Amino acid sequence: MELGPPGGAGPAEPGPRLRGLRGDDRAASAAWLSEASAGRRAPSVAAVLPAGGSGERMGVPTPKQFCPVLERPLISYTLQALERVCWIKDIVVAVTGENMEVMKGIVQRYQHKRISLVEAGVTRHRSIFNGLKALAEDQPNSKLCRPEVVIIHDAVRPFVEEDVLLKVAIAAKEHGCSDYDLEFGTECLQLALKYCHTKAKLVEGSPDLWKVTYKRDLYAAESIIKERISQQICILMDAKEDEEHVGRCLEEMLKKELNHVKVTSGALCHAGRDLQQIILEQCYNFVCVNVMTSDFEETRKLLNALEESNLSILYPVVVISVHFLDYKLVPFGQKMEHLMQIKEFAKEVKKRNILLCGLLIYYPQDEQKLQESLRQGATIIATLIKERSFGLVGQLMVA
């Protein structure tokens, strides 16, 4: 059963990283990738994910591969890690009959590509066998091609990197051995090599290659994902002189608050063009600066552009609408009446995985007080982006 398009435009996503390759591994990897990208005859590779487990050790009724992480099933992150590797042509997921419709829904909702589903067996090994059988059999209506190398990967190891997959595939091709495993936290295979003289090949894994087994592992996985998608912030502001001034000051404060995060800025008047470039750079955090206005016209433009893109399909996008207001010019109650509209906007865009919050900063004021307000504002923004709390959506905060 094939699901998902074989290619085409999909949601933006953090790209795979090649790291830790040295010497012969790097040379072999370069040769493999150059063949794959040039369309020449590179060894065909597929992956099988056994996903039929019940997750008893997790202690929850939902199988762990379907447990939500940032409102998205864990297995979706694992599929993303594999499908972004261009030289893995097919991904076969073995899932129980009772969860088949759930899995179909995940593939469709998150626009996963090159995915085929088969029914899982009564054991993990039987599930793997069913996946291999689907790749080996030449069915009349099947779009699957028989691969030369098949990578077996746990559905609950979402952080596998391309370099590990590449080393496994290269080793399998060179050694022609089916007894491969990943050396990560166990010496079982080493003992088999030492005492039983079993023909096997150890491939060193990375520290990220851990398995979600217990409930605490879900929290750890969520923390890692939050950190990865919080590495870039884009500040959008008008080209007007006063707005650009406070926008630049806020940008500098954020850089001090988050010294390891890339903070960029763009003009709202060119939001359409700039936003497309930002989406390509995989930015999931936006600060929209509004000076001397309590309406959400500019923020609404940004929200519309984000909704039209596929950016928020895989990860929640944080949008913070910052308003610099002078309380002396307009009665405070009137400003608050306008600003409270953020609740309705936030409720709507939350359905599309966009987390909208508001931030109010008093302006103008003397430079020293303004700097202090900006520091407080930068701290609030940094916290909202790091935490990505669905419970704070639609809230208006004051710096």
PDB file of C-alpha atoms in Angstrom, residues 54-223:
ATOM      1  CA  SER A  54       2.465  -1.463  22.010  1.00  0.00           C
ATOM      2  CA  GLY A  55       4.937   0.543  24.108  1.00  0.00           C
ATOM      3  CA  GLU A  56       4.162  -1.198  27.412  1.00  0.00           C
ATOM      4  CA  ARG A  57       7.195   0.310  29.159  1.00  0.00           C
ATOM      5  CA  MET A  58       5.940   3.805  28.339  1.00  0.00           C
ATOM      6  CA  GLY A  59       3.052   3.259  30.733  1.00  0.00           C
ATOM      7  CA  VAL A  60       0.456   4.994  28.535  1.00  0.00           C
ATOM      8  CA  PRO A  61      -2.402   3.512  26.474  1.00  0.00           C
ATOM      9  CA  THR A  62      -1.147   5.045  23.216  1.00  0.00           C
ATOM     10  CA  PRO A  63       1.701   3.131  21.490  1.00  0.00           C
ATOM     11  CA  LYS A  64       4.824   5.239  21.949  1.00  0.00           C
ATOM     12  CA  GLN A  65       5.385   5.728  18.215  1.00  0.00           C
ATOM     13  CA  PHE A  66       2.074   7.614  18.119  1.00  0.00           C
ATOM     14  CA  CYS A  67       2.613   9.669  21.292  1.00  0.00           C
ATOM     15  CA  PRO A  68       2.541  13.423  20.577  1.00  0.00           C
ATOM     16  CA  VAL A  69       5.653  15.579  20.736  1.00  0.00           C
ATOM     17  CA  LEU A  70       4.732  19.247  20.227  1.00  0.00           C
ATOM     18  CA  GLU A  71       1.272  18.038  19.144  1.00  0.00           C
ATOM     19  CA  ARG A  72       2.779  15.785  16.441  1.00  0.00           C
ATOM     20  CA  PRO A  73       3.190  11.971  16.569  1.00  0.00           C
ATOM     21  CA  LEU A  74       6.715  10.779  17.337  1.00  0.00           C
ATOM     22  CA  ILE A  75       6.862   8.514  14.288  1.00  0.00           C
ATOM     23  CA  SER A  76       6.342  11.530  12.024  1.00  0.00           C
ATOM     24  CA  TYR A  77       9.712  12.928  13.154  1.00  0.00           C
ATOM     25  CA  THR A  78      11.383   9.608  12.341  1.00  0.00           C
ATOM     26  CA  LEU A  79       9.798   9.526   8.886  1.00  0.00           C
ATOM     27  CA  GLN A  80      10.996  13.082   8.309  1.00  0.00           C
ATOM     28  CA  ALA A  81      14.561  12.122   9.260  1.00  0.00           C
ATOM     29  CA  LEU A  82      14.537   9.345   6.643  1.00  0.00           C
ATOM     30  CA  GLU A  83      12.604  10.964   3.811  1.00  0.00           C
ATOM     31  CA  ARG A  84      14.833  14.054   3.722  1.00  0.00           C
ATOM     32  CA  VAL A  85      17.705  11.720   2.698  1.00  0.00           C
ATOM     33  CA  CYS A  86      17.416  11.851  -1.081  1.00  0.00           C
ATOM     34  CA  TRP A  87      19.124   8.504  -1.766  1.00  0.00           C
ATOM     35  CA  ILE A  88      16.631   6.496   0.326  1.00  0.00           C
ATOM     36  CA  LYS A  89      14.096   5.747  -2.384  1.00  0.00           C
ATOM     37  CA  ASP A  90      11.364   3.939  -0.425  1.00  0.00           C
ATOM     38  CA  ILE A  91      10.324   3.837   3.229  1.00  0.00           C
ATOM     39  CA  VAL A  92       8.150   0.913   4.336  1.00  0.00           C
ATOM     40  CA  VAL A  93       6.357   1.169   7.684  1.00  0.00           C
ATOM     41  CA  ALA A  94       4.998  -1.992   9.330  1.00  0.00           C
ATOM     42  CA  VAL A  95       2.002  -1.076  11.485  1.00  0.00           C
ATOM     43  CA  THR A  96      -0.739  -3.124  13.155  1.00  0.00           C
ATOM     44  CA  GLY A  97      -4.093  -3.431  11.428  1.00  0.00           C
ATOM     45  CA  GLU A  98      -5.863  -1.517  14.196  1.00  0.00           C
ATOM     46  CA  ASN A  99      -3.501   1.449  13.724  1.00  0.00           C
ATOM     47  CA  MET A 100      -3.404   1.370   9.924  1.00  0.00           C
ATOM     48  CA  GLU A 101      -5.901   4.240   9.518  1.00  0.00           C
ATOM     49  CA  VAL A 102      -4.069   6.283  12.153  1.00  0.00           C
ATOM     50  CA  MET A 103      -0.828   5.845  10.222  1.00  0.00           C
ATOM     51  CA  LYS A 104      -2.486   6.795   6.934  1.00  0.00           C
ATOM     52  CA  GLY A 105      -3.750   9.970   8.567  1.00  0.00           C
ATOM     53  CA  ILE A 106      -0.253  10.854   9.808  1.00  0.00           C
ATOM     54  CA  VAL A 107       1.272  10.377   6.348  1.00  0.00           C
ATOM     55  CA  GLN A 108      -1.370  12.564   4.734  1.00  0.00           C
ATOM     56  CA  ARG A 109      -1.516  15.301   7.370  1.00  0.00           C
ATOM     57  CA  TYR A 110       2.245  15.841   7.510  1.00  0.00           C
ATOM     58  CA  GLN A 111       2.736  15.353   3.756  1.00  0.00           C
ATOM     59  CA  HIS A 112       5.259  12.552   4.088  1.00  0.00           C
ATOM     60  CA  LYS A 113       6.720  11.244   0.844  1.00  0.00           C
ATOM     61  CA  ARG A 114       7.848   7.841  -0.466  1.00  0.00           C
ATOM     62  CA  ILE A 115       5.956   6.029   2.307  1.00  0.00           C
ATOM     63  CA  SER A 116       4.374   2.566   1.962  1.00  0.00           C
ATOM     64  CA  LEU A 117       2.446   0.770   4.691  1.00  0.00           C
ATOM     65  CA  VAL A 118       2.316  -2.958   5.413  1.00  0.00           C
ATOM     66  CA  GLU A 119       0.692  -4.862   8.238  1.00  0.00           C
ATOM     67  CA  ALA A 120       2.961  -5.666  11.158  1.00  0.00           C
ATOM     68  CA  GLY A 121       3.586  -9.192  12.379  1.00  0.00           C
ATOM     69  CA  VAL A 122       3.151 -10.604  15.873  1.00  0.00           C
ATOM     70  CA  THR A 123       6.815  -9.887  16.675  1.00  0.00           C
ATOM     71  CA  ARG A 124       9.306  -7.215  15.686  1.00  0.00           C
ATOM     72  CA  HIS A 125      11.172  -9.674  13.453  1.00  0.00           C
ATOM     73  CA  ARG A 126       7.944 -10.671  11.709  1.00  0.00           C
ATOM     74  CA  SER A 127       7.171  -7.004  11.106  1.00  0.00           C
ATOM     75  CA  ILE A 128      10.607  -6.496   9.558  1.00  0.00           C
ATOM     76  CA  PHE A 129      10.071  -9.600   7.435  1.00  0.00           C
ATOM     77  CA  ASN A 130       6.750  -8.225   6.148  1.00  0.00           C
ATOM     78  CA  GLY A 131       8.484  -4.976   5.213  1.00  0.00           C
ATOM     79  CA  LEU A 132      11.265  -6.808   3.393  1.00  0.00           C
ATOM     80  CA  LYS A 133       8.725  -8.996   1.627  1.00  0.00           C
ATOM     81  CA  ALA A 134       6.923  -5.899   0.328  1.00  0.00           C
ATOM     82  CA  LEU A 135      10.208  -4.651  -1.138  1.00  0.00           C
ATOM     83  CA  ALA A 136      11.169  -8.039  -2.584  1.00  0.00           C
ATOM     84  CA  GLU A 137       7.878  -8.979  -4.232  1.00  0.00           C
ATOM     85  CA  ASP A 138       7.102  -7.705  -7.701  1.00  0.00           C
ATOM     86  CA  GLN A 139       3.414  -6.914  -7.394  1.00  0.00           C
ATOM     87  CA  PRO A 140       1.637  -5.680 -10.567  1.00  0.00           C
ATOM     88  CA  ASN A 141       0.352  -2.470  -8.929  1.00  0.00           C
ATOM     89  CA  SER A 142       3.313  -1.861  -6.649  1.00  0.00           C
ATOM     90  CA  LYS A 143       5.537   1.173  -7.158  1.00  0.00           C
ATOM     91  CA  LEU A 144       8.249  -0.292  -4.944  1.00  0.00           C
ATOM     92  CA  CYS A 145      11.506  -1.351  -6.549  1.00  0.00           C
ATOM     93  CA  ARG A 146      13.655  -4.149  -5.180  1.00  0.00           C
ATOM     94  CA  PRO A 147      16.596  -2.375  -3.461  1.00  0.00           C
ATOM     95  CA  GLU A 148      20.175  -3.547  -3.082  1.00  0.00           C
ATOM     96  CA  VAL A 149      20.397  -2.288   0.505  1.00  0.00           C
ATOM     97  CA  VAL A 150      17.660  -2.130   3.149  1.00  0.00           C
ATOM     98  CA  ILE A 151      18.167  -0.139   6.349  1.00  0.00           C
ATOM     99  CA  ILE A 152      16.147  -1.343   9.351  1.00  0.00           C
ATOM    100  CA  HIS A 153      15.452   1.569  11.680  1.00  0.00           C
ATOM    101  CA  ASP A 154      13.435   1.927  14.889  1.00  0.00           C
ATOM    102  CA  ALA A 155      10.309   4.048  14.532  1.00  0.00           C
ATOM    103  CA  VAL A 156      11.093   5.675  17.886  1.00  0.00           C
ATOM    104  CA  ARG A 157      14.615   6.901  17.092  1.00  0.00           C
ATOM    105  CA  PRO A 158      13.703  10.280  15.553  1.00  0.00           C
ATOM    106  CA  PHE A 159      17.133  11.937  15.608  1.00  0.00           C
ATOM    107  CA  VAL A 160      19.122   9.694  13.266  1.00  0.00           C
ATOM    108  CA  GLU A 161      21.446  11.733  11.053  1.00  0.00           C
ATOM    109  CA  GLU A 162      22.262  11.161   7.408  1.00  0.00           C
ATOM    110  CA  ASP A 163      25.906  10.346   8.085  1.00  0.00           C
ATOM    111  CA  VAL A 164      24.932   7.343  10.239  1.00  0.00           C
ATOM    112  CA  LEU A 165      22.510   6.067   7.598  1.00  0.00           C
ATOM    113  CA  LEU A 166      25.157   6.573   4.943  1.00  0.00           C
ATOM    114  CA  LYS A 167      27.797   4.634   6.872  1.00  0.00           C
ATOM    115  CA  VAL A 168      25.358   1.755   7.404  1.00  0.00           C
ATOM    116  CA  ALA A 169      24.413   1.669   3.711  1.00  0.00           C
ATOM    117  CA  ILE A 170      28.035   1.828   2.541  1.00  0.00           C
ATOM    118  CA  ALA A 171      29.100  -0.894   4.993  1.00  0.00           C
ATOM    119  CA  ALA A 172      26.220  -3.134   3.903  1.00  0.00           C
ATOM    120  CA  LYS A 173      27.128  -2.665   0.246  1.00  0.00           C
ATOM    121  CA  GLU A 174      30.844  -3.270   0.774  1.00  0.00           C
ATOM    122  CA  HIS A 175      30.647  -6.202   3.197  1.00  0.00           C
ATOM    123  CA  GLY A 176      27.541  -7.855   1.826  1.00  0.00           C
ATOM    124  CA  CYS A 177      26.517  -8.722   5.366  1.00  0.00           C
ATOM    125  CA  SER A 178      22.994  -8.680   6.741  1.00  0.00           C
ATOM    126  CA  ASP A 179      23.965  -8.801  10.421  1.00  0.00           C
ATOM    127  CA  TYR A 180      24.507  -5.087  10.924  1.00  0.00           C
ATOM    128  CA  ASP A 181      23.717  -3.194  14.032  1.00  0.00           C
ATOM    129  CA  LEU A 182      24.424   0.241  15.469  1.00  0.00           C
ATOM    130  CA  GLU A 183      26.956   0.407  18.271  1.00  0.00           C
ATOM    131  CA  PHE A 184      25.091   2.521  20.759  1.00  0.00           C
ATOM    132  CA  GLY A 185      24.957   1.740  24.453  1.00  0.00           C
ATOM    133  CA  THR A 186      25.342  -2.038  24.145  1.00  0.00           C
ATOM    134  CA  GLU A 187      28.184  -4.542  23.873  1.00  0.00           C
ATOM    135  CA  CYS A 188      26.054  -7.528  22.787  1.00  0.00           C
ATOM    136  CA  LEU A 189      27.294  -7.475  19.205  1.00  0.00           C
ATOM    137  CA  GLN A 190      30.879  -6.961  20.357  1.00  0.00           C
ATOM    138  CA  LEU A 191      30.600 -10.104  22.500  1.00  0.00           C
ATOM    139  CA  ALA A 192      29.165 -12.048  19.568  1.00  0.00           C
ATOM    140  CA  LEU A 193      32.103 -10.961  17.426  1.00  0.00           C
ATOM    141  CA  LYS A 194      34.618 -11.887  20.102  1.00  0.00           C
ATOM    142  CA  TYR A 195      33.323 -15.265  21.250  1.00  0.00           C
ATOM    143  CA  CYS A 196      31.115 -16.621  18.470  1.00  0.00           C
ATOM    144  CA  HIS A 197      33.107 -15.424  15.445  1.00  0.00           C
ATOM    145  CA  THR A 198      29.873 -14.195  13.892  1.00  0.00           C
ATOM    146  CA  LYS A 199      30.265 -12.285  10.646  1.00  0.00           C
ATOM    147  CA  ALA A 200      28.986  -8.862  11.611  1.00  0.00           C
ATOM    148  CA  LYS A 201      29.942  -5.239  11.163  1.00  0.00           C
ATOM    149  CA  LEU A 202      29.736  -2.591  13.859  1.00  0.00           C
ATOM    150  CA  VAL A 203      28.812   0.907  12.712  1.00  0.00           C
ATOM    151  CA  GLU A 204      29.405   3.626  15.274  1.00  0.00           C
ATOM    152  CA  GLY A 205      26.338   5.707  16.071  1.00  0.00           C
ATOM    153  CA  SER A 206      26.064   9.307  17.239  1.00  0.00           C
ATOM    154  CA  PRO A 207      24.938  10.493  20.709  1.00  0.00           C
ATOM    155  CA  ASP A 208      21.611  11.580  19.175  1.00  0.00           C
ATOM    156  CA  LEU A 209      20.763   8.019  18.187  1.00  0.00           C
ATOM    157  CA  TRP A 210      18.813   7.123  21.300  1.00  0.00           C
ATOM    158  CA  LYS A 211      15.492   5.382  21.573  1.00  0.00           C
ATOM    159  CA  VAL A 212      12.316   6.802  23.098  1.00  0.00           C
ATOM    160  CA  THR A 213      11.350   4.096  25.598  1.00  0.00           C
ATOM    161  CA  TYR A 214       9.932   5.794  28.698  1.00  0.00           C
ATOM    162  CA  LYS A 215       7.715   8.819  29.253  1.00  0.00           C
ATOM    163  CA  ARG A 216      10.719  10.883  30.338  1.00  0.00           C
ATOM    164  CA  ASP A 217      12.249  10.239  26.907  1.00  0.00           C
ATOM    165  CA  LEU A 218       9.305  12.040  25.293  1.00  0.00           C
ATOM    166  CA  TYR A 219      10.102  15.139  27.346  1.00  0.00           C
ATOM    167  CA  ALA A 220      13.756  14.892  26.338  1.00  0.00           C
ATOM    168  CA  ALA A 221      12.794  14.547  22.666  1.00  0.00           C
ATOM    169  CA  GLU A 222      10.522  17.581  22.910  1.00  0.00           C
ATOM    170  CA  SER A 223      13.319  19.608  24.494  1.00  0.00           C
TER     171      SER A 223
END
